[in-house]
């Protein structure tokens, strides 16, 4: 379809203006009136969609005819997006259910019972439903941006290719009655999550731009590793004395073993084990290992972190700058559309929008009610009937603000005595007293746990712990009731810390009453037999865990601790895209690991693999078998994810390298080294770099922020960098609007 045919002009179409000559006088008037009304409705709907795009930071490069606008709003409705998110969740979660199923209590190959595997066609039916949703999703997206733009969009083309391959693989799977060993579509599933998040796409693009710099350091690491491997093989070569060749036998027997030993040493996972045989022989050998660790771990690995930090410094700022531009562009597009509804003199140098038209638009826009009411109030306070572009833009700056929550007022008591009680129990010092009591409760629990640490369950007396818990829980209940008395229920519940405190107090009270109902009141020698679902000790432990958890109430009262916690919570919101990237990589590697190593690990006494040579009675210290790492395997998806996590942490990851090399193939090391590079080297360093940037920036801003009680609004998380962002110029906005593939500006 031609781009010109899709375009909707911002001024009344020529077909309506030309129609005057085709009708009689009365008919022409009626036709003109009808055409003007239809065009006005179209312009109103265009403005509504553009403003909603601005609110959600979406691109405005989509079709803007009447039917497309309706489809666009329906596609981005909460229901449709919820269905799409649910579909992505379901198709990813299928890996836990489909064969090999993760529906077992344990993943330990020694104790795991045969799992329940769904019959052929069950998960495949769910998968087909998900594919149909994705087909509808890509079809709507392709139509809305237009076919001309579709061929420029690599993500959509990859989306279609992924769906095509997945459907073909699904057909093959059914034709083999679900008995085929290789299912390509499983590896492709994470793409559906990736393509649905614009932030994840930006993150992936930035990672891709960083790869050349990272590759240079990785290459330097490879050179460093190779040179020291050659030195090690020469330094620890085999001699005639077998007793002195422990270093050669265990770590440097051949090139693959030497590379593996030093690669693991680069992560310090086998330090100082790898050094001990040679160090026992001659202390001078320690210089080799220390020099390797200093150059590789302390210099090159930290240099990699520095390069990633330097490359991503300002990454979030650029992202927010791009989001700000999208918001300003959407608002300006809405202004240009609405300006056609109000005729302006031909000599006018500036366009205007009538306040009445803007009110019509605001009634249809889906936005936060607070923002809408604030814009309407500002509109009513404006004495003019027309708004310039600057005034129109200023009205919508309300979107950049987030109102600080106003707490309900405290009750007003008439009694002088009640007023004194309200003052006393509403004072911050009463909260400080509660924190001191909570600290005393924690200390008493610690004392009892230390005293009873070495006692047998039959020797333990739960009287003291039960009695002090009863006392403290009663105090917590009294404290909650007195605060409600002083603040009122609505004001008390308006504070998150009070809701947290009150909820845990109610749960503790219910547990304590349940304990007394089942086991009676505490008394010396309080050790009744097991009754009900939980024993007395289990009940007491559960209560104590909740009490310890309740101690977190002190965080809001400690300024800098609260600052750190709230900053970290905000960082979690901002770094969701990086968590999504990690999920994608985890999923793909877990599925690949299942394909490569499923069933490779077999328990002792049931070994049939030719390349496993250990004996049941003599297990080498530090091996997979001696450490009983049997639950870490790739026999199902859940076990594979946990195994990959353990390798990413790099503690004892050499055990996995050795075990899977013996159980499957020496080439298994390539898989684990690739996972280490992507997860532990690239992703973790990337996360640390972004964490540093965001934390430092937010720390500086919050430390110098004025008191919240003195300001009316607080900036949203998306615009926390608002003071350093650059507002787009008039020329930039108009140039971008003129490049819109489906709009034709008439000025």
XYZ file of C-alpha atoms in Angstrom:
747
model
C 0.000 0.000 0.000
C 1.299 3.435 -0.864
C 2.357 5.664 1.967
C 0.380 8.551 0.552
C -2.823 6.555 0.603
C -2.293 5.766 4.289
C -1.570 9.339 5.272
C -4.176 11.490 6.964
C -3.632 15.240 6.418
C -3.809 17.485 9.431
C -5.907 20.024 7.541
C -9.360 19.176 6.165
C -8.936 16.835 3.179
C -9.112 18.159 -0.334
C -11.994 15.801 -1.147
C -14.233 17.733 1.244
C -13.161 21.153 -0.014
C -13.619 20.095 -3.639
C -17.049 18.649 -2.945
C -18.611 22.117 -2.941
C -18.662 22.197 -6.704
C -20.358 18.793 -7.064
C -23.471 19.491 -5.022
C -26.239 22.050 -5.054
C -26.201 24.875 -2.628
C -28.205 23.087 0.085
C -26.567 19.725 -0.542
C -23.125 21.277 -0.525
C -23.797 22.854 2.843
C -25.064 19.591 4.319
C -22.111 17.718 2.799
C -19.662 20.250 4.136
C -21.231 20.129 7.583
C -21.139 16.318 7.630
C -17.566 16.198 6.351
C -16.389 18.781 8.870
C -17.976 16.825 11.718
C -16.348 13.568 10.609
C -12.962 15.227 10.209
C -13.268 16.885 13.618
C -13.961 13.516 15.223
C -10.918 12.083 13.456
C -8.671 14.904 14.659
C -9.963 14.534 18.215
C -9.222 10.798 18.152
C -5.773 11.412 16.685
C -4.992 13.858 19.478
C -6.260 11.380 22.083
C -3.950 8.638 20.753
C -0.951 10.970 20.473
C -1.389 12.100 24.074
C -1.696 8.488 25.242
C 1.488 7.726 23.289
C 3.194 10.579 25.122
C 2.019 9.296 28.493
C 3.413 5.816 27.805
C 6.552 7.056 25.961
C 5.433 5.244 22.793
C 6.397 6.058 19.232
C 3.808 8.001 17.220
C 4.910 6.469 13.907
C 1.765 4.460 13.253
C -1.347 4.715 11.090
C -3.754 7.468 12.086
C -6.914 6.762 10.082
C -10.130 6.111 12.006
C -10.087 2.298 11.902
C -6.396 2.103 12.684
C -6.794 4.412 15.661
C -9.529 2.181 17.076
C -7.359 -0.908 16.534
C -4.342 0.843 18.030
C -6.174 1.791 21.226
C -7.623 -1.707 21.501
C -4.188 -3.283 21.036
C -2.638 -1.150 23.787
C -5.576 -1.594 26.153
C -4.871 -3.237 29.488
C -6.805 -6.339 28.507
C -4.832 -6.964 25.316
C -1.471 -6.281 26.899
C -2.377 -8.488 29.848
C -3.319 -11.311 27.468
C -0.017 -10.883 25.609
C 2.011 -10.895 28.836
C 0.120 -13.950 30.082
C 0.784 -15.734 26.780
C 4.528 -15.039 27.032
C 4.534 -16.273 30.641
C 2.663 -19.463 29.707
C 4.906 -20.386 26.786
C 8.025 -19.823 28.894
C 6.569 -21.782 31.818
C 5.884 -24.801 29.608
C 9.540 -25.783 30.038
C 8.792 -26.732 33.666
C 5.947 -29.081 32.686
C 6.775 -30.608 29.307
C 9.089 -33.572 29.016
C 11.511 -33.719 30.794
C 9.180 -32.532 33.538
C 10.375 -30.686 36.636
C 7.387 -31.904 38.688
C 9.380 -33.857 41.251
C 10.212 -33.113 44.885
C 13.965 -33.339 44.340
C 16.348 -33.179 41.415
C 18.851 -35.513 43.109
C 19.438 -38.381 40.676
C 19.746 -40.811 43.614
C 16.318 -40.153 45.099
C 14.256 -38.642 42.297
C 11.141 -40.603 41.388
C 10.028 -40.857 37.758
C 8.310 -37.526 37.009
C 4.843 -37.137 35.554
C 5.141 -36.202 31.913
C 2.098 -34.746 30.133
C 0.584 -36.817 27.321
C 1.447 -35.895 23.764
C -0.722 -33.042 22.591
C -1.422 -31.379 25.953
C 1.452 -28.905 26.100
C 1.467 -28.781 22.288
C -2.130 -27.512 22.354
C -1.221 -24.749 24.782
C 1.781 -23.959 22.629
C -0.417 -23.668 19.524
C -2.754 -21.250 21.318
C 0.264 -19.133 22.261
C 1.490 -19.184 18.657
C -1.921 -18.009 17.451
C -1.789 -15.090 19.879
C 1.691 -14.214 18.618
C 0.512 -14.417 15.002
C -2.274 -11.968 15.824
C 0.220 -9.765 17.677
C 2.707 -9.552 14.806
C -0.102 -9.036 12.287
C -1.558 -6.092 14.204
C 1.880 -4.551 14.761
C 2.787 -4.906 11.098
C -0.468 -3.370 9.944
C -0.334 -0.441 12.376
C 3.137 0.721 11.363
C 2.383 0.221 7.648
C 3.985 -2.143 5.182
C 6.583 0.378 4.065
C 7.855 0.722 7.630
C 7.504 -3.010 8.210
C 10.340 -3.841 5.807
C 12.613 -1.501 7.775
C 11.794 -3.131 11.105
C 14.247 -5.976 11.727
C 12.573 -6.996 14.970
C 9.236 -7.653 13.287
C 10.878 -9.635 10.501
C 12.766 -11.692 13.098
C 9.442 -12.119 14.944
C 7.845 -13.627 11.834
C 10.869 -15.834 11.150
C 10.841 -17.134 14.747
C 7.124 -17.898 14.536
C 7.559 -19.684 11.210
C 10.401 -21.896 12.475
C 8.510 -22.605 15.711
C 5.346 -23.644 13.870
C 7.317 -25.896 11.533
C 9.073 -27.511 14.489
C 5.691 -27.924 16.224
C 4.347 -29.803 13.201
C 7.436 -32.043 13.148
C 6.962 -32.740 16.854
C 3.381 -33.928 16.350
C 4.363 -36.040 13.350
C 6.857 -37.923 15.584
C 4.238 -38.291 18.365
C 6.284 -35.973 20.611
C 9.178 -38.443 20.781
C 11.792 -36.382 19.001
C 14.861 -35.523 21.069
C 15.550 -32.092 19.557
C 13.006 -29.284 19.751
C 14.386 -26.116 18.219
C 11.371 -24.007 19.177
C 12.237 -24.279 22.871
C 15.440 -22.322 22.380
C 13.530 -19.669 20.410
C 10.920 -19.023 23.110
C 12.888 -16.300 24.952
C 12.664 -14.180 21.785
C 8.963 -13.600 22.477
C 9.869 -11.977 25.793
C 12.700 -9.992 24.237
C 10.729 -8.511 21.341
C 7.866 -7.409 23.587
C 10.011 -5.007 25.636
C 11.351 -1.850 24.035
C 13.676 -1.325 27.015
C 15.172 -4.788 26.582
C 15.744 -4.043 22.905
C 17.571 -0.828 23.804
C 19.634 -2.687 26.377
C 20.569 -5.370 23.884
C 21.532 -2.704 21.370
C 23.771 -1.009 23.917
C 25.382 -4.319 24.859
C 26.024 -4.948 21.186
C 27.706 -1.549 20.845
C 29.910 -2.381 23.836
C 31.073 -5.739 22.471
C 34.070 -4.379 20.480
C 35.561 -2.779 23.594
C 34.806 -5.856 25.694
C 36.250 -8.125 22.984
C 39.583 -6.325 23.185
C 39.862 -7.022 26.919
C 38.636 -10.611 26.506
C 41.287 -11.091 23.828
C 43.892 -9.704 26.207
C 42.639 -12.132 28.857
C 42.982 -14.982 26.354
C 46.575 -13.969 25.592
C 47.308 -13.702 29.301
C 45.796 -17.140 29.913
C 47.609 -18.754 26.976
C 51.047 -17.401 27.902
C 50.775 -18.453 31.521
C 49.483 -21.863 30.420
C 52.647 -22.370 28.376
C 54.778 -21.210 31.309
C 52.908 -23.582 33.647
C 53.349 -26.596 31.377
C 57.085 -25.861 31.195
C 57.400 -25.031 34.874
C 55.457 -28.058 36.123
C 56.589 -30.608 33.525
C 56.672 -34.288 34.390
C 59.809 -35.582 36.131
C 61.098 -39.007 37.120
C 60.001 -38.559 40.716
C 56.276 -39.323 40.841
C 56.002 -38.020 44.385
C 57.088 -34.582 43.196
C 54.711 -34.523 40.217
C 51.435 -33.888 42.041
C 51.051 -30.485 40.379
C 51.487 -32.060 36.941
C 49.187 -35.018 37.678
C 46.292 -33.003 39.102
C 46.384 -29.666 37.260
C 48.847 -29.505 34.351
C 48.860 -32.972 32.749
C 47.969 -31.651 29.256
C 46.939 -28.477 27.466
C 43.156 -28.691 28.149
C 43.728 -29.407 31.845
C 46.270 -26.592 32.118
C 43.956 -24.091 30.443
C 41.073 -25.155 32.659
C 43.095 -24.928 35.867
C 44.315 -21.400 35.147
C 40.920 -20.265 33.842
C 39.335 -21.364 37.114
C 42.168 -19.657 39.005
C 41.268 -16.474 37.135
C 37.971 -16.570 39.055
C 39.817 -17.571 42.293
C 37.475 -20.576 42.646
C 40.355 -23.053 43.076
C 42.707 -20.794 44.992
C 44.891 -21.838 46.851
C 44.216 -25.509 45.978
C 45.890 -25.251 42.581
C 49.028 -23.828 44.170
C 49.452 -26.144 47.166
C 51.268 -29.135 45.538
C 53.954 -26.914 44.000
C 54.086 -24.568 46.996
C 54.686 -27.541 49.304
C 57.677 -28.451 47.166
C 59.177 -24.951 46.894
C 57.814 -21.671 48.211
C 59.126 -19.826 45.135
C 56.399 -21.415 43.004
C 53.863 -19.146 44.738
C 55.248 -16.196 42.746
C 53.885 -17.715 39.514
C 50.349 -18.090 40.854
C 50.318 -14.726 42.610
C 51.557 -12.965 39.485
C 48.922 -14.697 37.342
C 46.121 -13.755 39.776
C 47.225 -10.136 40.152
C 47.492 -9.516 36.412
C 44.376 -11.464 35.442
C 41.911 -11.010 38.278
C 42.876 -7.704 39.814
C 43.897 -5.827 36.673
C 42.306 -7.286 33.544
C 38.960 -8.325 35.069
C 38.552 -4.964 36.799
C 39.646 -3.231 33.607
C 36.750 -4.984 31.898
C 34.367 -3.612 34.527
C 35.818 -0.125 33.994
C 35.354 -0.351 30.216
C 31.754 -1.483 30.581
C 31.094 1.282 33.112
C 32.619 3.878 30.807
C 30.578 2.616 27.849
C 27.340 2.588 29.807
C 27.961 5.812 31.708
C 25.036 7.968 30.818
C 23.145 5.024 29.289
C 20.093 5.549 31.488
C 20.357 9.292 30.958
C 20.260 8.782 27.175
C 17.294 6.480 27.548
C 15.396 9.023 29.634
C 16.350 11.753 27.147
C 14.880 9.645 24.344
C 11.735 9.054 26.397
C 11.403 12.774 27.051
C 11.676 13.482 23.324
C 8.942 10.934 22.589
C 6.698 12.546 25.174
C 7.252 16.062 23.830
C 6.771 14.819 20.257
C 3.474 13.148 21.112
C 2.173 16.289 22.810
C 3.280 18.452 19.898
C 1.612 16.084 17.402
C -1.621 16.381 19.385
C -1.314 20.185 19.276
C -0.778 20.202 15.504
C -3.826 17.999 15.008
C -6.053 20.073 17.272
C -4.871 23.349 15.740
C -6.705 22.413 12.519
C -10.005 22.547 14.380
C -9.671 26.294 14.955
C -9.431 28.501 11.863
C -6.684 31.063 12.196
C -6.109 34.117 10.025
C -3.956 33.516 6.983
C -1.450 36.072 8.216
C -1.074 34.341 11.572
C 2.473 33.215 12.258
C 1.408 30.883 15.030
C -1.155 28.086 15.424
C -3.567 27.905 18.339
C -5.765 25.287 19.970
C -9.114 26.109 21.520
C -9.552 25.185 25.189
C -12.875 23.555 24.363
C -11.231 21.115 21.941
C -8.609 20.223 24.524
C -11.316 19.541 27.099
C -13.001 17.154 24.651
C -9.717 15.331 24.189
C -9.015 15.083 27.913
C -12.399 13.470 28.500
C -11.397 10.598 26.193
C -7.740 10.181 27.180
C -6.889 7.311 29.526
C -4.527 8.809 32.062
C -4.013 9.163 35.777
C -6.975 10.935 37.315
C -4.718 13.226 39.347
C -2.902 14.435 36.232
C -6.166 14.898 34.352
C -7.716 16.926 37.166
C -4.584 19.055 37.520
C -4.560 19.832 33.761
C -8.277 20.679 33.808
C -7.752 22.986 36.790
C -4.914 24.767 35.011
C -7.104 25.038 31.933
C -9.915 26.665 33.894
C -7.498 29.096 35.545
C -6.334 30.187 32.089
C -8.259 33.293 31.043
C -7.654 32.830 27.311
C -9.797 30.780 24.914
C -6.855 29.714 22.796
C -3.551 28.045 23.649
C -0.253 28.490 21.887
C 2.159 25.567 21.393
C 4.216 26.641 24.419
C 1.127 26.943 26.638
C -0.166 23.581 25.395
C 3.157 21.906 26.171
C 3.350 23.527 29.596
C -0.031 22.129 30.558
C 1.179 18.588 29.958
C 4.319 19.034 32.050
C 2.004 17.748 34.760
C 2.815 14.296 33.386
C 6.405 14.757 34.555
C 5.316 15.093 38.158
C 4.049 12.695 40.745
C 2.004 14.051 43.614
C 3.330 13.363 47.061
C 0.731 11.378 48.897
C -1.330 13.459 51.265
C -2.070 11.562 54.474
C -5.574 11.833 55.957
C -5.860 14.144 58.971
C -5.751 12.835 62.516
C -9.020 12.732 64.464
C -9.874 15.820 66.534
C -10.781 14.905 70.094
C -12.754 17.263 72.307
C -11.565 15.768 75.579
C -8.411 17.337 76.990
C -7.292 13.917 78.279
C -7.696 12.358 74.833
C -5.736 15.200 73.276
C -2.836 14.483 75.642
C -2.987 10.794 74.785
C -3.038 11.662 71.094
C -0.005 13.888 71.488
C 1.912 11.271 73.490
C 1.210 8.257 71.292
C 1.417 10.165 68.037
C 4.834 11.595 68.889
C 7.882 10.171 67.031
C 9.429 9.235 70.383
C 6.701 6.639 70.862
C 7.815 5.047 67.599
C 11.422 5.130 68.818
C 10.321 3.334 71.992
C 8.719 0.652 69.820
C 11.999 0.222 67.956
C 13.882 -0.207 71.243
C 11.370 -2.840 72.370
C 11.704 -4.648 69.007
C 15.500 -4.607 69.430
C 15.148 -6.033 72.947
C 12.945 -8.796 71.515
C 15.579 -9.672 68.913
C 18.338 -9.742 71.546
C 16.304 -12.025 73.814
C 15.663 -14.439 70.933
C 19.409 -14.484 70.144
C 20.263 -15.234 73.782
C 17.828 -18.164 73.919
C 19.038 -19.550 70.579
C 22.674 -19.405 71.747
C 21.821 -21.119 75.051
C 19.824 -23.893 73.332
C 22.129 -24.355 70.341
C 23.760 -27.581 71.603
C 20.723 -29.050 73.365
C 18.795 -32.025 72.110
C 15.114 -31.394 71.282
C 14.115 -33.496 74.295
C 16.237 -31.305 76.596
C 14.938 -28.000 75.283
C 12.566 -25.983 77.469
C 10.430 -23.600 75.406
C 8.930 -21.867 78.438
C 11.222 -18.843 78.468
C 11.049 -18.229 74.731
C 7.276 -18.700 74.697
C 6.827 -16.337 77.656
C 8.919 -13.503 76.218
C 7.238 -13.884 72.832
C 3.854 -13.605 74.520
C 4.932 -10.434 76.338
C 6.377 -8.740 73.276
C 3.456 -9.648 71.009
C 1.050 -8.137 73.541
C 3.162 -4.982 73.522
C 3.090 -4.879 69.718
C -0.691 -5.200 69.797
C -0.977 -2.434 72.391
C 1.369 -0.216 70.369
C -0.689 -0.729 67.221
C -3.977 0.074 68.993
C -2.535 3.218 70.635
C -1.206 4.455 67.290
C -4.613 3.894 65.703
C -6.140 5.833 68.610
C -3.748 8.727 68.093
C -3.676 8.816 64.293
C -7.020 7.371 63.316
C -7.394 4.190 61.277
C -7.231 5.883 57.830
C -4.116 7.897 58.659
C -2.467 4.868 60.293
C -3.035 2.728 57.199
C -1.803 5.485 54.862
C 1.800 4.828 55.966
C 3.430 1.742 54.374
C 5.541 1.128 57.484
C 2.396 1.035 59.638
C 0.689 -1.392 57.253
C 3.758 -3.632 57.356
C 3.947 -3.396 61.141
C 0.222 -3.918 61.670
C -0.029 -6.898 59.315
C 2.831 -8.731 61.027
C 1.384 -7.910 64.461
C -1.982 -9.416 63.506
C -0.282 -12.536 62.069
C 1.836 -12.914 65.226
C -1.255 -12.560 67.382
C -3.126 -15.231 65.402
C -0.157 -17.619 65.621
C 0.204 -17.022 69.350
C -3.492 -17.651 69.985
C -3.288 -20.807 67.860
C -0.279 -21.995 69.872
C -2.094 -21.438 73.180
C -5.223 -23.156 71.861
C -3.279 -26.265 70.851
C -0.496 -26.459 73.452
C -1.780 -24.353 76.370
C -0.044 -21.430 78.078
C 3.745 -21.454 78.601
C 4.965 -23.113 81.787
C 8.249 -24.654 82.959
C 8.967 -27.826 81.024
C 6.712 -26.695 78.168
C 7.504 -29.457 75.651
C 4.205 -31.047 74.546
C 4.062 -33.756 71.906
C 3.534 -33.034 68.228
C -0.061 -32.015 67.529
C -1.721 -30.682 64.394
C 0.213 -29.492 61.366
C 3.140 -27.996 63.284
C 4.972 -28.991 66.438
C 5.351 -26.508 69.249
C 8.968 -25.848 68.264
C 7.893 -25.227 64.670
C 5.249 -22.759 65.858
C 7.740 -20.960 68.086
C 10.290 -20.832 65.266
C 7.700 -19.409 62.862
C 6.754 -16.727 65.380
C 10.406 -15.839 65.948
C 11.100 -15.582 62.219
C 8.204 -13.140 61.844
C 9.480 -11.140 64.827
C 12.920 -10.886 63.223
C 11.279 -9.861 59.941
C 9.225 -7.254 61.810
C 12.445 -5.628 62.998
C 12.754 -4.132 59.495
C 10.338 -1.471 60.754
C 13.362 0.495 61.951
C 14.438 1.241 58.360
C 12.121 4.272 57.790
C 13.368 5.802 61.061
C 17.025 5.665 60.005
C 17.534 8.339 57.374
C 20.510 6.986 55.474
C 19.386 3.355 55.720
C 15.998 4.369 54.325
C 17.794 6.291 51.594
C 19.824 3.241 50.590
C 16.812 0.915 50.629
C 14.542 3.225 48.619
C 17.346 3.870 46.153
C 17.862 0.141 45.665
C 14.117 -0.381 45.198
C 14.076 2.314 42.526
C 17.073 0.681 40.893
C 15.198 -2.618 40.754
C 12.425 -0.855 38.830
C 14.887 0.743 36.436
C 16.937 -2.406 35.872
C 14.070 -4.724 34.987
C 15.281 -4.789 31.400
C 18.629 -6.225 32.487
C 16.874 -8.850 34.573
C 14.839 -9.689 31.467
C 18.029 -10.101 29.439
C 19.345 -12.460 32.127
C 16.103 -14.483 31.995
C 16.476 -14.794 28.226
C 20.073 -16.015 28.500
C 19.263 -18.355 31.400
C 16.381 -19.879 29.460
C 18.353 -20.423 26.254
C 21.350 -21.948 28.051
C 19.142 -24.157 30.241
C 17.355 -25.600 27.195
C 20.702 -26.088 25.460
C 22.094 -27.798 28.555
C 19.127 -30.205 28.634
C 19.758 -31.085 24.997
C 23.443 -31.723 25.659
C 23.549 -33.285 29.120
C 20.138 -34.761 29.923
C 20.655 -38.135 31.587
C 24.437 -37.785 31.526
C 24.836 -37.837 35.302
C 24.116 -41.253 36.795
C 24.351 -42.191 40.484
C 27.121 -44.391 41.860
C 26.452 -48.084 41.425
C 24.427 -47.446 38.284
C 27.210 -46.263 36.033
C 27.233 -47.348 32.434
C 29.241 -44.561 30.892
C 32.551 -45.724 29.519
C 34.479 -42.644 30.501
C 33.661 -42.733 34.236
C 36.401 -44.556 36.119
C 35.832 -43.797 39.816
C 35.274 -46.463 42.456
C 32.392 -46.407 44.927
C 34.636 -46.861 47.945
C 37.373 -44.373 47.030
C 36.168 -40.946 45.963
C 38.667 -38.194 45.308
C 38.216 -35.223 47.606
C 36.586 -32.216 45.967
C 34.923 -34.124 43.128
C 31.296 -33.953 42.065
C 30.610 -37.316 43.692
C 32.448 -36.668 46.959
C 30.727 -33.266 47.394
C 27.379 -34.918 46.596
C 26.441 -32.416 43.910
C 23.934 -34.907 42.485
C 20.995 -32.440 42.496
C 22.980 -30.201 40.115
C 22.256 -31.651 36.695
C 20.464 -30.985 33.423
C 17.796 -33.686 33.654
C 14.971 -31.123 33.749
C 14.517 -27.384 33.272
C 14.334 -26.377 36.951
C 17.482 -28.355 37.782
C 19.260 -26.827 34.789
C 18.435 -23.284 35.944
C 19.795 -23.951 39.452
C 22.933 -25.557 38.016
C 23.562 -22.545 35.787
C 23.087 -20.258 38.784
C 25.692 -22.219 40.753
C 28.139 -21.941 37.865
C 27.457 -18.200 37.504
C 28.414 -17.675 41.152
C 31.741 -19.422 40.201
C 32.223 -20.973 43.615
C 33.519 -24.502 42.938
C 32.533 -24.236 39.307
C 35.580 -26.309 38.415
C 33.679 -29.256 39.905
C 31.048 -28.939 37.180
C 33.700 -28.583 34.480
C 35.356 -31.787 35.606
C 32.178 -33.809 36.207
C 30.383 -33.094 32.957
C 33.618 -33.570 31.026
C 33.831 -37.092 32.497
C 30.153 -37.940 32.213
C 29.615 -36.632 28.672
C 32.548 -35.256 26.673
C 35.647 -33.084 27.231
C 33.992 -30.564 24.924
C 31.428 -29.909 27.671
C 33.899 -27.372 29.045
C 33.155 -25.109 26.071
C 29.504 -24.866 27.158
C 30.362 -23.929 30.755
C 33.094 -21.472 29.779
C 30.683 -19.779 27.348
C 28.107 -19.513 30.143
C 30.733 -18.075 32.500
C 31.743 -15.459 29.923
C 28.182 -14.330 29.212
C 26.742 -14.458 32.719
C 29.548 -13.855 35.170
C 31.896 -11.720 33.078
C 29.617 -9.680 30.812
C 26.238 -9.540 32.544
C 27.429 -9.233 36.146
C 29.951 -6.529 35.211
C 27.251 -4.748 33.245
C 24.932 -4.892 36.239
C 27.637 -3.582 38.584
C 28.437 -0.703 36.221
C 24.814 0.376 35.942
C 24.289 -0.065 39.660
C 27.192 2.270 40.368
C 26.001 4.900 37.926
C 22.418 4.944 39.138
C 23.249 4.697 42.803
C 25.802 7.511 42.751
C 23.480 9.783 40.778
C 20.465 9.136 42.980
C 22.523 9.371 46.149
C 23.824 12.807 45.204
C 20.349 14.029 44.262
C 18.633 12.727 47.359
C 21.301 13.968 49.735
C 20.821 17.507 48.397
C 17.061 17.348 47.928
C 15.033 19.815 49.876
C 12.546 18.606 52.444
C 9.561 16.893 50.854
C 7.203 18.804 53.106
C 8.275 22.040 51.448
C 7.455 20.987 47.885
C 4.222 20.000 46.226
C 5.443 17.411 43.761
C 8.166 14.834 43.514
C 9.623 13.753 40.167
C 8.864 10.291 38.897
C 11.527 7.613 38.622
C 11.583 7.967 34.822
C 12.427 11.646 35.108
C 14.780 11.562 38.073
C 17.392 13.109 35.742
C 15.008 15.911 34.778
C 17.389 18.665 35.834
C 20.096 17.532 33.407
C 17.866 16.691 30.436
C 17.745 18.914 27.375
C 14.353 20.032 26.132
C 13.902 19.330 22.409
C 13.776 22.443 20.246
C 10.859 23.542 18.078
C 12.834 22.738 14.936
C 13.660 19.203 16.122
C 10.041 18.429 16.921
C 8.680 19.803 13.639
C 11.372 18.051 11.619
C 10.457 14.751 13.241
C 6.759 15.363 12.647
C 7.372 16.083 8.970
C 9.094 12.685 8.748
C 6.015 10.880 10.048
C 5.136 8.177 7.486
C 1.345 8.522 7.928
C 0.830 12.244 8.588
C 1.049 15.161 6.176
C 1.579 18.485 7.885
C 0.124 21.383 5.940
C 2.431 24.002 7.353
